[in-house]
mmCIF file with all atom_site columns, C-alpha atoms in Angstrom:
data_model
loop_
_atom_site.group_PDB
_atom_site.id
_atom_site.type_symbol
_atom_site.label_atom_id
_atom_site.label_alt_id
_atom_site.label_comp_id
_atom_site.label_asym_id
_atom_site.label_entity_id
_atom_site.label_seq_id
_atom_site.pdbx_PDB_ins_code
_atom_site.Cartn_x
_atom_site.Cartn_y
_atom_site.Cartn_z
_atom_site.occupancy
_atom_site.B_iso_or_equiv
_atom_site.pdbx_formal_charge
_atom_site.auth_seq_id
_atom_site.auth_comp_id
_atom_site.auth_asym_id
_atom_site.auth_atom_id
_atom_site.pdbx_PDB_model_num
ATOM 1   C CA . UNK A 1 1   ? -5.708  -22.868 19.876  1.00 44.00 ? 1   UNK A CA 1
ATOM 2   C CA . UNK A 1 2   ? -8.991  -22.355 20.205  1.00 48.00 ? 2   UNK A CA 1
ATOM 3   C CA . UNK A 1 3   ? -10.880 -21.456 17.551  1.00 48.00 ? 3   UNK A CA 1
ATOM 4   C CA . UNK A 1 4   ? -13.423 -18.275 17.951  1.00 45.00 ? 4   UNK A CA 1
ATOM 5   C CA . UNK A 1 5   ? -16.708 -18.906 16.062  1.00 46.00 ? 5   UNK A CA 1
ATOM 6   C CA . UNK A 1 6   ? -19.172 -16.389 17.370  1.00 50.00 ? 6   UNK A CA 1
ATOM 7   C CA . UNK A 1 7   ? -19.060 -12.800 16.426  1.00 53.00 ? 7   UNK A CA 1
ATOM 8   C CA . UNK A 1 8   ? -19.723 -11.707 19.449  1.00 57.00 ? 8   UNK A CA 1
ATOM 9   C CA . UNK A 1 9   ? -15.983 -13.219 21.003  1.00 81.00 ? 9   UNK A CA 1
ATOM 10  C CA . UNK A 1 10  ? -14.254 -12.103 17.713  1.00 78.00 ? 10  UNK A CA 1
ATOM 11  C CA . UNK A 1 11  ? -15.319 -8.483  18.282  1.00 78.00 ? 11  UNK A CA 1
ATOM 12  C CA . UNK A 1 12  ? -13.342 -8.278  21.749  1.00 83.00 ? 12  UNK A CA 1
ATOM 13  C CA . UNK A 1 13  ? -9.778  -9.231  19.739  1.00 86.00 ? 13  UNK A CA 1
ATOM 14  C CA . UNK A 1 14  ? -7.811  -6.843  18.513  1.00 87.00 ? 14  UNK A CA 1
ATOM 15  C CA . UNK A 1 15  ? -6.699  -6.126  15.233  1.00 85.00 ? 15  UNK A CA 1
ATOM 16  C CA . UNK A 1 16  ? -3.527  -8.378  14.845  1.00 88.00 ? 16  UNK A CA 1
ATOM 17  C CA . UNK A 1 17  ? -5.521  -11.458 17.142  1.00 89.00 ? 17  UNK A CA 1
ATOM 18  C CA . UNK A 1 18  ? -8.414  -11.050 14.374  1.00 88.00 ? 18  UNK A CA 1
ATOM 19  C CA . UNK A 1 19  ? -5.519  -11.609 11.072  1.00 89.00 ? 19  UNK A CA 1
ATOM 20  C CA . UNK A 1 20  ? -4.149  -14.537 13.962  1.00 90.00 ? 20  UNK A CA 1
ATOM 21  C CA . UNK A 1 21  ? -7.339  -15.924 13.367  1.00 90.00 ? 21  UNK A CA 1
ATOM 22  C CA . UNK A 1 22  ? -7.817  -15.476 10.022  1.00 90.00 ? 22  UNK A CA 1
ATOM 23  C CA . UNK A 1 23  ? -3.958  -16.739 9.097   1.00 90.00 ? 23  UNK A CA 1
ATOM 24  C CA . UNK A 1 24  ? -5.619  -20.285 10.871  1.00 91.00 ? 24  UNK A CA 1
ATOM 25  C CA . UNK A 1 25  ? -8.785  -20.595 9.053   1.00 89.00 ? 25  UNK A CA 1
ATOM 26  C CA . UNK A 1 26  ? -11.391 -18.580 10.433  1.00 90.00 ? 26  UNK A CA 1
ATOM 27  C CA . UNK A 1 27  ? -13.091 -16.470 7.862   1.00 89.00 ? 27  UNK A CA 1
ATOM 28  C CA . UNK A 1 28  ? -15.443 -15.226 9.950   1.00 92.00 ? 28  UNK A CA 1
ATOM 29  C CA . UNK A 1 29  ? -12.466 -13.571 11.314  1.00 90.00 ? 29  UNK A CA 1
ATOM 30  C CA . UNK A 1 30  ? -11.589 -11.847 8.138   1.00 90.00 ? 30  UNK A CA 1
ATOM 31  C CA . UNK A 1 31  ? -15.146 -10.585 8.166   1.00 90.00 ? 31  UNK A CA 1
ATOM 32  C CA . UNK A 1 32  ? -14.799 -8.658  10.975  1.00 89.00 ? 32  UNK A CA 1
ATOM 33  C CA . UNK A 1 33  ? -11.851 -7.256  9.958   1.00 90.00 ? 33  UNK A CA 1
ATOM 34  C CA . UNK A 1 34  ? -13.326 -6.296  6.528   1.00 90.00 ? 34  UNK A CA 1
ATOM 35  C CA . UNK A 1 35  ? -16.161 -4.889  8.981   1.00 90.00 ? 35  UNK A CA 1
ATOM 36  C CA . UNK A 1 36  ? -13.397 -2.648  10.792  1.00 88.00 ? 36  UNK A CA 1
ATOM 37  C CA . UNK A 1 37  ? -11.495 -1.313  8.456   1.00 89.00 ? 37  UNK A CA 1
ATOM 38  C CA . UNK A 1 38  ? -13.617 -1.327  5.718   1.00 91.00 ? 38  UNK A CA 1
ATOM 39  C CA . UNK A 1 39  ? -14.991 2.576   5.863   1.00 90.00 ? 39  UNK A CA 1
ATOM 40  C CA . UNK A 1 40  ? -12.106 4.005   6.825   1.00 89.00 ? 40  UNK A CA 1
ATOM 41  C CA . UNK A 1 41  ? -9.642  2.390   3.756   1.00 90.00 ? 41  UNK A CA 1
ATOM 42  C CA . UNK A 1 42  ? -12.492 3.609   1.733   1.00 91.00 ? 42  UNK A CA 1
ATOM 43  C CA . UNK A 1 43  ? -12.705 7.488   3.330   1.00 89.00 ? 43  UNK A CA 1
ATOM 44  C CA . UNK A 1 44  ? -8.828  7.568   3.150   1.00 86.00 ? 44  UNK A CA 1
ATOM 45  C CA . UNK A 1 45  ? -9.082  6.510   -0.515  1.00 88.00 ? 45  UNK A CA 1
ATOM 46  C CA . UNK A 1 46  ? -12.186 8.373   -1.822  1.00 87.00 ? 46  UNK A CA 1
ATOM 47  C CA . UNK A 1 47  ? -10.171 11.485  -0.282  1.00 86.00 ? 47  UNK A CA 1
ATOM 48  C CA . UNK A 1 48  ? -7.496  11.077  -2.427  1.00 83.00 ? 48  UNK A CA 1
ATOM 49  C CA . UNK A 1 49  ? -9.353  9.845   -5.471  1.00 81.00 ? 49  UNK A CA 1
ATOM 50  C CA . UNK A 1 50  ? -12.506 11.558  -5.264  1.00 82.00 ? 50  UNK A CA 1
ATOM 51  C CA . UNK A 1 51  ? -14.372 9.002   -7.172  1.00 83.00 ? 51  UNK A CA 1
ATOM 52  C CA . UNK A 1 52  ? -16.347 6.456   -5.331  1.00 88.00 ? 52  UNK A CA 1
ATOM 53  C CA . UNK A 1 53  ? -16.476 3.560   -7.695  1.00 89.00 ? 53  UNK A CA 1
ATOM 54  C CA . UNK A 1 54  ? -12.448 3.859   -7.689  1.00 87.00 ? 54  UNK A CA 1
ATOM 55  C CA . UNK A 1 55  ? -12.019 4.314   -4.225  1.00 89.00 ? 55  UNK A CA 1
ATOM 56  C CA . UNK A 1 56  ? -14.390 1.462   -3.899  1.00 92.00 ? 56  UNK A CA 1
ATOM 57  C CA . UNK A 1 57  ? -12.234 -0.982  -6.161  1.00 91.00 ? 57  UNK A CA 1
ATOM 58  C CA . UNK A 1 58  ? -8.934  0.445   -4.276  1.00 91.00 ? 58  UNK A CA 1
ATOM 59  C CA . UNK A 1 59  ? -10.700 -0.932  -0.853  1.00 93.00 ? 59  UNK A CA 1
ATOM 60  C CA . UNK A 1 60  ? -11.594 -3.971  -2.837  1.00 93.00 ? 60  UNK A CA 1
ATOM 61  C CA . UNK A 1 61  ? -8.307  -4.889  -3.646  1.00 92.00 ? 61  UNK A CA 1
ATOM 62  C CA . UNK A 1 62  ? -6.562  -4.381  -0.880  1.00 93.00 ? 62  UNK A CA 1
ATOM 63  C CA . UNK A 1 63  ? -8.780  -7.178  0.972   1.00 92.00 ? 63  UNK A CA 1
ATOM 64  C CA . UNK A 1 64  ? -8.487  -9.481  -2.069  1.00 92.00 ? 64  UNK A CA 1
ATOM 65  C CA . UNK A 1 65  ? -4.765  -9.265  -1.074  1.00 91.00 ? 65  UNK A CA 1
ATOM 66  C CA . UNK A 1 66  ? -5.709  -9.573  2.622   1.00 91.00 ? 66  UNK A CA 1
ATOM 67  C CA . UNK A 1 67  ? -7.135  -12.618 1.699   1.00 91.00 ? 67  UNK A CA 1
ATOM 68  C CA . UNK A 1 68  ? -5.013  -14.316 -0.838  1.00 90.00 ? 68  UNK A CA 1
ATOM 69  C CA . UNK A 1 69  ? -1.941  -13.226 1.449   1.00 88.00 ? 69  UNK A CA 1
ATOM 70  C CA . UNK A 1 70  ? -2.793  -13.592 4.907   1.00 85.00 ? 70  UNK A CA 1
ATOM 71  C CA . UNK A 1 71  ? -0.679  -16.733 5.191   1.00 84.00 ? 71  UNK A CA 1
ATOM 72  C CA . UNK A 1 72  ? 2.620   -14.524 4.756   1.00 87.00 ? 72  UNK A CA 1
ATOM 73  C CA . UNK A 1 73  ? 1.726   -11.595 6.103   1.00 85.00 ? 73  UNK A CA 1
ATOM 74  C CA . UNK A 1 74  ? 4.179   -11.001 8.856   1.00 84.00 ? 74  UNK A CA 1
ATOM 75  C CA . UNK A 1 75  ? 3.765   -7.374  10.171  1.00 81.00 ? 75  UNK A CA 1
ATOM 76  C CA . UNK A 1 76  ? 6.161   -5.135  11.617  1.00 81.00 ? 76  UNK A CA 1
ATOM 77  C CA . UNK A 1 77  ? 3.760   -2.710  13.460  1.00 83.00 ? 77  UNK A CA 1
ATOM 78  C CA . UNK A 1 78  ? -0.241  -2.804  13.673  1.00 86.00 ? 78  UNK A CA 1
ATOM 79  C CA . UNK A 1 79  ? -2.191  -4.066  10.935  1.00 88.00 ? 79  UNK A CA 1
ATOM 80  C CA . UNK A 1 80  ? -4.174  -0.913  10.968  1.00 87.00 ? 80  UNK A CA 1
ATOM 81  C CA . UNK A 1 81  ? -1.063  0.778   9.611   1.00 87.00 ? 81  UNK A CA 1
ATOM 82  C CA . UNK A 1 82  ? -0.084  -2.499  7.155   1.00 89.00 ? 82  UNK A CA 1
ATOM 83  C CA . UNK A 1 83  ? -3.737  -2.118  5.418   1.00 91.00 ? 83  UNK A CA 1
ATOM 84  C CA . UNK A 1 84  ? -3.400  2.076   5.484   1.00 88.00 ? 84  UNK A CA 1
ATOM 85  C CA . UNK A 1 85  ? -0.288  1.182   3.771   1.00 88.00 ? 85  UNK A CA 1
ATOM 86  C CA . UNK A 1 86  ? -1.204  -0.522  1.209   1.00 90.00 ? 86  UNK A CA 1
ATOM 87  C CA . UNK A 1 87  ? -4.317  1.301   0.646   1.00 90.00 ? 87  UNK A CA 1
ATOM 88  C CA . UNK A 1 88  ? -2.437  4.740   -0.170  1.00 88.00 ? 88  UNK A CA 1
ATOM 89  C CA . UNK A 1 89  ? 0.027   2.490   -2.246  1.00 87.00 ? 89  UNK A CA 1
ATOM 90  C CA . UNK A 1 90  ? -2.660  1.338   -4.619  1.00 88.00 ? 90  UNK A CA 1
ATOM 91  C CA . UNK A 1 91  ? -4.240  4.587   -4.864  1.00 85.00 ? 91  UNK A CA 1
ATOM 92  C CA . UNK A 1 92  ? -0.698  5.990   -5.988  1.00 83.00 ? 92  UNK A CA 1
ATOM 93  C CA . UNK A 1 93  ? -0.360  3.171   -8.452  1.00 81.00 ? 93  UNK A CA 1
ATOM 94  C CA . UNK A 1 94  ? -3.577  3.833   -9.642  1.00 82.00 ? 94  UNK A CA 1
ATOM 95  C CA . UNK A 1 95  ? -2.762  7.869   -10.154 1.00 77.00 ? 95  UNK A CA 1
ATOM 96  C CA . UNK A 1 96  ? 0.569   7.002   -11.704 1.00 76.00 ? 96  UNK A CA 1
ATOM 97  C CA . UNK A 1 97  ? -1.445  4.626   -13.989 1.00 75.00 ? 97  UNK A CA 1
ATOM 98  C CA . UNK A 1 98  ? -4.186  7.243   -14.645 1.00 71.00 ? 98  UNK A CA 1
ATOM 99  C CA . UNK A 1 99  ? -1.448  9.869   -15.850 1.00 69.00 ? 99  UNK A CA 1
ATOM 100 C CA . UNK A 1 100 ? 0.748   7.208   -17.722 1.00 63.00 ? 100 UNK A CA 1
ATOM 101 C CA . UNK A 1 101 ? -2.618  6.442   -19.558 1.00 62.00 ? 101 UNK A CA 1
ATOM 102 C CA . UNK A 1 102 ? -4.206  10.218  -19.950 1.00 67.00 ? 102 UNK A CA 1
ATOM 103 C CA . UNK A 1 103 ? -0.201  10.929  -21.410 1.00 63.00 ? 103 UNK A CA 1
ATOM 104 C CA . UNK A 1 104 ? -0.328  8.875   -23.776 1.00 57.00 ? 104 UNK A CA 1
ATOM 105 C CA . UNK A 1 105 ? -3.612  9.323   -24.649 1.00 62.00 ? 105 UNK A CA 1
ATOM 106 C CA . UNK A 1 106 ? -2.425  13.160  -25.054 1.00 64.00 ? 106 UNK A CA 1
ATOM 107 C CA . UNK A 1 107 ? 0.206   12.537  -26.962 1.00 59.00 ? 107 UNK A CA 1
ATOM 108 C CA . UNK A 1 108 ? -1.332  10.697  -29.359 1.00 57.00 ? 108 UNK A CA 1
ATOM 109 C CA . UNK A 1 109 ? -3.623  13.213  -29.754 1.00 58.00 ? 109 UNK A CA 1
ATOM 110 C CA . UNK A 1 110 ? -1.118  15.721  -30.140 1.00 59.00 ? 110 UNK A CA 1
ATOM 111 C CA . UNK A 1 111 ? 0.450   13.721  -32.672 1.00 54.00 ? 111 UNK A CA 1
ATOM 112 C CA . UNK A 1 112 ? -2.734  13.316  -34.836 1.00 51.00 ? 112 UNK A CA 1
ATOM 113 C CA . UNK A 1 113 ? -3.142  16.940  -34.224 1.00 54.00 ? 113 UNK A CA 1
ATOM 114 C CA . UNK A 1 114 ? 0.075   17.294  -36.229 1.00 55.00 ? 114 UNK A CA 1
ATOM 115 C CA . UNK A 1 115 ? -1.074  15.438  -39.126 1.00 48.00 ? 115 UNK A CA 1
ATOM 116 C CA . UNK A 1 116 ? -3.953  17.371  -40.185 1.00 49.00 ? 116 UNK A CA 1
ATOM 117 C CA . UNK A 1 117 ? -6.163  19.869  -37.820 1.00 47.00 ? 117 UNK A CA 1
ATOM 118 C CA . UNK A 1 118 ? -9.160  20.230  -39.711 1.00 47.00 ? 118 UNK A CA 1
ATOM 119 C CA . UNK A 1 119 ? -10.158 16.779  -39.482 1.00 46.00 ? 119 UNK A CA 1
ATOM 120 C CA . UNK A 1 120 ? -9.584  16.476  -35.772 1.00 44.00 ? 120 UNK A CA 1
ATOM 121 C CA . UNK A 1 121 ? -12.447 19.231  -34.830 1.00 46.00 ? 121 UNK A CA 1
ATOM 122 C CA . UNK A 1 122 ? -15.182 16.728  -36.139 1.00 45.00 ? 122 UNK A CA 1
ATOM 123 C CA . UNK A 1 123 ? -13.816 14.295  -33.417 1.00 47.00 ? 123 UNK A CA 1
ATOM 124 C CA . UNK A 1 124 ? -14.839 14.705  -29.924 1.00 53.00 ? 124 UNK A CA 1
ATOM 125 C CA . UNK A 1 125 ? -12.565 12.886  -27.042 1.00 56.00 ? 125 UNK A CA 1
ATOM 126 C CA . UNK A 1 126 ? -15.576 10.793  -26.903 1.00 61.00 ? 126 UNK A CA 1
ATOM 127 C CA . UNK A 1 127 ? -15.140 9.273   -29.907 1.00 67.00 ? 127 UNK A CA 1
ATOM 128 C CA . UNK A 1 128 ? -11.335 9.172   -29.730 1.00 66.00 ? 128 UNK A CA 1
ATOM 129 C CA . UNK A 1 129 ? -11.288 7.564   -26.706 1.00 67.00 ? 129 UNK A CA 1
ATOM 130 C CA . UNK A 1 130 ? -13.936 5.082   -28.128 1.00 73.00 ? 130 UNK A CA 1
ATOM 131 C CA . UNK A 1 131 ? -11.361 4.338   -31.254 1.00 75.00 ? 131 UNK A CA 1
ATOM 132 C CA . UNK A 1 132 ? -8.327  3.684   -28.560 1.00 75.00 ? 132 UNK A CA 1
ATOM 133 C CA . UNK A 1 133 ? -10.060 0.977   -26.455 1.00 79.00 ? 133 UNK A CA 1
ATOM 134 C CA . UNK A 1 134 ? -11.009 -0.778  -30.282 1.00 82.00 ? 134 UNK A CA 1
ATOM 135 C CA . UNK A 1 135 ? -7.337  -0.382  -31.365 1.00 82.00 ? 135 UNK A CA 1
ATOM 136 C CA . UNK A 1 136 ? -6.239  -1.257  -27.982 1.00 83.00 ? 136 UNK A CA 1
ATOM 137 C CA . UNK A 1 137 ? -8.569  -4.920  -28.402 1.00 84.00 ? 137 UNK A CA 1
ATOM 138 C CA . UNK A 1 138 ? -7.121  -5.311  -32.212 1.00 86.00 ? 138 UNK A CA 1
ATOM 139 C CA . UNK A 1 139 ? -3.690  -5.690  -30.466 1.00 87.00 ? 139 UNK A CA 1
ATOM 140 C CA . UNK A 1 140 ? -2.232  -9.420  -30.426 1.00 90.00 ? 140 UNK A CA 1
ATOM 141 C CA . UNK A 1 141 ? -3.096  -10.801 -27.310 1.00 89.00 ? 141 UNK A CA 1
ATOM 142 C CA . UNK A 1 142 ? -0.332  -10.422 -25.444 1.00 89.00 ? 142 UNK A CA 1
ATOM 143 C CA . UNK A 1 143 ? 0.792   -7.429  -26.674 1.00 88.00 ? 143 UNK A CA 1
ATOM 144 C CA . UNK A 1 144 ? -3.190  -5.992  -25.481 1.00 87.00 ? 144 UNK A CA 1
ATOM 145 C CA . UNK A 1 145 ? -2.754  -8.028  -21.847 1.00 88.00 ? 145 UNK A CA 1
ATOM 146 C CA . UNK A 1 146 ? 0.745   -6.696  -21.179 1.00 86.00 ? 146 UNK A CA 1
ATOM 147 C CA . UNK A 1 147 ? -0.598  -3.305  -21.956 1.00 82.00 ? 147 UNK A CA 1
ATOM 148 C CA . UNK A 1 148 ? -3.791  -3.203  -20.488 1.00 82.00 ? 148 UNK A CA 1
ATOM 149 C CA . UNK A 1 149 ? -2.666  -5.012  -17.182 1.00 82.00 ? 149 UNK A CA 1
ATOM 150 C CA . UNK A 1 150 ? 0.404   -1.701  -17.163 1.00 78.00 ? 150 UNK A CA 1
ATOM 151 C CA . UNK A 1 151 ? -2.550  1.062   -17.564 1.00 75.00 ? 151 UNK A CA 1
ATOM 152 C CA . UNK A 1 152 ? -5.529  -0.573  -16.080 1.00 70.00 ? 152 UNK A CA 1
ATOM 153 C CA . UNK A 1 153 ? -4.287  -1.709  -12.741 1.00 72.00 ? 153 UNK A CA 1
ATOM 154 C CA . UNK A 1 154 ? -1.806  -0.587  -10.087 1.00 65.00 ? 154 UNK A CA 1
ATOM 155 C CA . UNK A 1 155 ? 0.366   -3.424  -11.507 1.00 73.00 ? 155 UNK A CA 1
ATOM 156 C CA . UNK A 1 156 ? 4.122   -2.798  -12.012 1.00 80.00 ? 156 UNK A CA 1
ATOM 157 C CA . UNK A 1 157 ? 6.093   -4.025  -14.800 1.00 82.00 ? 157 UNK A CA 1
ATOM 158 C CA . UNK A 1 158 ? 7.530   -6.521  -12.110 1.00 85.00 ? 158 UNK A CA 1
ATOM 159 C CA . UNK A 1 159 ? 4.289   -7.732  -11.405 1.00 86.00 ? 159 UNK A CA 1
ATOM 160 C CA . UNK A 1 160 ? 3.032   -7.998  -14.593 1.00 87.00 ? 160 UNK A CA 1
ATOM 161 C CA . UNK A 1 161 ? 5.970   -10.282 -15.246 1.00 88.00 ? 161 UNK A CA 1
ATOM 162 C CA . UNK A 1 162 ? 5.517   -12.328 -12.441 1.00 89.00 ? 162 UNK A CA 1
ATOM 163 C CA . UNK A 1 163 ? 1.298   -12.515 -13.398 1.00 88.00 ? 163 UNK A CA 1
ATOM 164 C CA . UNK A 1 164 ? 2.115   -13.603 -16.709 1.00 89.00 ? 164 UNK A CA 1
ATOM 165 C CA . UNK A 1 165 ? 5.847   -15.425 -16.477 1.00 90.00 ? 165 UNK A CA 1
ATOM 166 C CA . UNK A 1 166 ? 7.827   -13.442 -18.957 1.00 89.00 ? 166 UNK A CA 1
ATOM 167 C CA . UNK A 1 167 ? 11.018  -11.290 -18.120 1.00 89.00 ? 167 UNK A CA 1
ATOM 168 C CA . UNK A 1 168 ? 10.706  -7.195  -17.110 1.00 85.00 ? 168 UNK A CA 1
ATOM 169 C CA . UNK A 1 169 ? 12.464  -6.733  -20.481 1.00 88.00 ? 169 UNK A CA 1
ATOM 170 C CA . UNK A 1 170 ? 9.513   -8.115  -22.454 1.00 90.00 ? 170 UNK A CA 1
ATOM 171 C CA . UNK A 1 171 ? 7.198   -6.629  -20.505 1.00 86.00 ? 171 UNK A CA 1
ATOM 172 C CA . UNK A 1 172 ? 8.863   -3.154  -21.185 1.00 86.00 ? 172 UNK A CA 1
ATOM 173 C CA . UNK A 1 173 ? 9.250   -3.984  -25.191 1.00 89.00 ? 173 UNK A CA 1
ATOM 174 C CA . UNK A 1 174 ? 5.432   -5.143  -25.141 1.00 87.00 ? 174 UNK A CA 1
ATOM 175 C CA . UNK A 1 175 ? 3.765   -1.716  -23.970 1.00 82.00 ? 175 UNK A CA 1
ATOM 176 C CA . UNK A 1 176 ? 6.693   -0.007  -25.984 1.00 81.00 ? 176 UNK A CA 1
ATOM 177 C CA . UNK A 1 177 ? 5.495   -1.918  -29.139 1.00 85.00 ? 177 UNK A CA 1
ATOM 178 C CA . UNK A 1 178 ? 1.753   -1.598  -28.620 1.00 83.00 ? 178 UNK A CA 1
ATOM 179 C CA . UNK A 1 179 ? 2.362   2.225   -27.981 1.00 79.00 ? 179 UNK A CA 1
ATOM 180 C CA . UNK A 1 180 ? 3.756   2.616   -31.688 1.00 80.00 ? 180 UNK A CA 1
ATOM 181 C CA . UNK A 1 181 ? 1.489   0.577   -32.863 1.00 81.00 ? 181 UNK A CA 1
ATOM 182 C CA . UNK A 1 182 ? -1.418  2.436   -30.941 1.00 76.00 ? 182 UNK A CA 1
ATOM 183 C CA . UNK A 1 183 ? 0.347   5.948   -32.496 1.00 75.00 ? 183 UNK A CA 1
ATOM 184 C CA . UNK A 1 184 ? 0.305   4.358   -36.348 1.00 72.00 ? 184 UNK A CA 1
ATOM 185 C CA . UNK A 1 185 ? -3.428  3.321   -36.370 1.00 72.00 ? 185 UNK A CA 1
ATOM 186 C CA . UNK A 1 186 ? -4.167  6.687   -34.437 1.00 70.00 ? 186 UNK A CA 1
ATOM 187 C CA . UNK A 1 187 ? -2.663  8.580   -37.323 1.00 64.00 ? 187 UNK A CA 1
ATOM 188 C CA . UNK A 1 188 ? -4.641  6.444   -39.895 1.00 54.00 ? 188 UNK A CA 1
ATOM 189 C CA . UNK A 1 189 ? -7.886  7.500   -38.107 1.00 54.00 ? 189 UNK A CA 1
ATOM 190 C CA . UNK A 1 190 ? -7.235  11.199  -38.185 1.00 49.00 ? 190 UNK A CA 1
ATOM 191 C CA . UNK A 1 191 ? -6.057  11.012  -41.697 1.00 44.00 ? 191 UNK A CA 1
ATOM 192 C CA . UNK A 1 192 ? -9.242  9.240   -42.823 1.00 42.00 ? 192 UNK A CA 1
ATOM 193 C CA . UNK A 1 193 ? -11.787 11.495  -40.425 1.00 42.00 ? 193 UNK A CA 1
#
């Protein structure tokens, strides 16, 4: 097949002839479909979000997987819809991350507000949230990579399992294990504040 090289042809192909030509080597192809869709992934997820560098990364991602994946992408309906798709899925998983994250953080601090509540008004989120991320890098490493891969990206335990070869199960036990852990040096912080 002939293969487009000029921008000029590639902008008269539509959407699925573009990923055609992408899926056979031409990356110039994928640049004009990171051209196209581009603002709009990034409008649909900033609306949702409302945080540009997040909506940003969401955008980001979702291309990184254009491009990694393109090969098996078979598509069932446009790719317009295939990238919206996956857009709003990643912007969920990020959400559901965000709140799995923010609860815990919460409930740790409502546990060290149990302990002892004068020492926790001399310590502002800031600083709270500045003690997690240390105790989160003391972890053993891959306790800390299970467990930051589960609240930092739009990762499922699946996924994290498949990224890093272990079973669902130890995946599961890993963040349970580093929460505890996380809880216990929490505790020792408020007590010592």
């Amino acid at each position: 097949m002939h293969q487009f090289t000029y921008t000029s042809q590639l902008d008269e192909l539509n959407d699925e002839a573009l990923l055609e030509q992408f899926q056979q080597g031409n990356t110039l192809a994928f640049e004009e479909l990171y051209k196209r869709f581009w603002g709009v992934l990034y409008l649909q997820a900033y609306r949702i979000l409302v945080q540009e560098e997040d909506a940003q990364d969401i955008v980001q991602e979702v291309f990184t997987a254009l491009w990694t994946k393109a090969a098996s992408i078979e598509l069932s309906g446009s790719l317009a819809a295939y990238l919206y798709v996956a857009t709003r899925n990643r912007v969920l998983n990020m959400l559901a991350s965000k709140r799995t994250y923010q609860t815990h953080l919460s409930s740790l601090k409502h546990f060290i507000s149990g302990t002892d509540n004068n020492s926790l008004q001399y310590i502002t989120e800031k600083e709270m949230t500045a003690r997690m991320e240390r105790e989160i890098r003391a972890l053993p490493a891959k306790m800390r990579e299970v467990f930051e891969l589960s609240r930092k990206t739009a990762l499922t335990h699946r996924e994290i399992a498949h990224q890093l070869q272990l079973s669902q199960e130890t995946v599961k036990k890993q963040i349970s294990n580093a929460i505890r852990t996380l809880r216990h040096k929490m505790a020792h912080f408020s007590f010592f504040c």
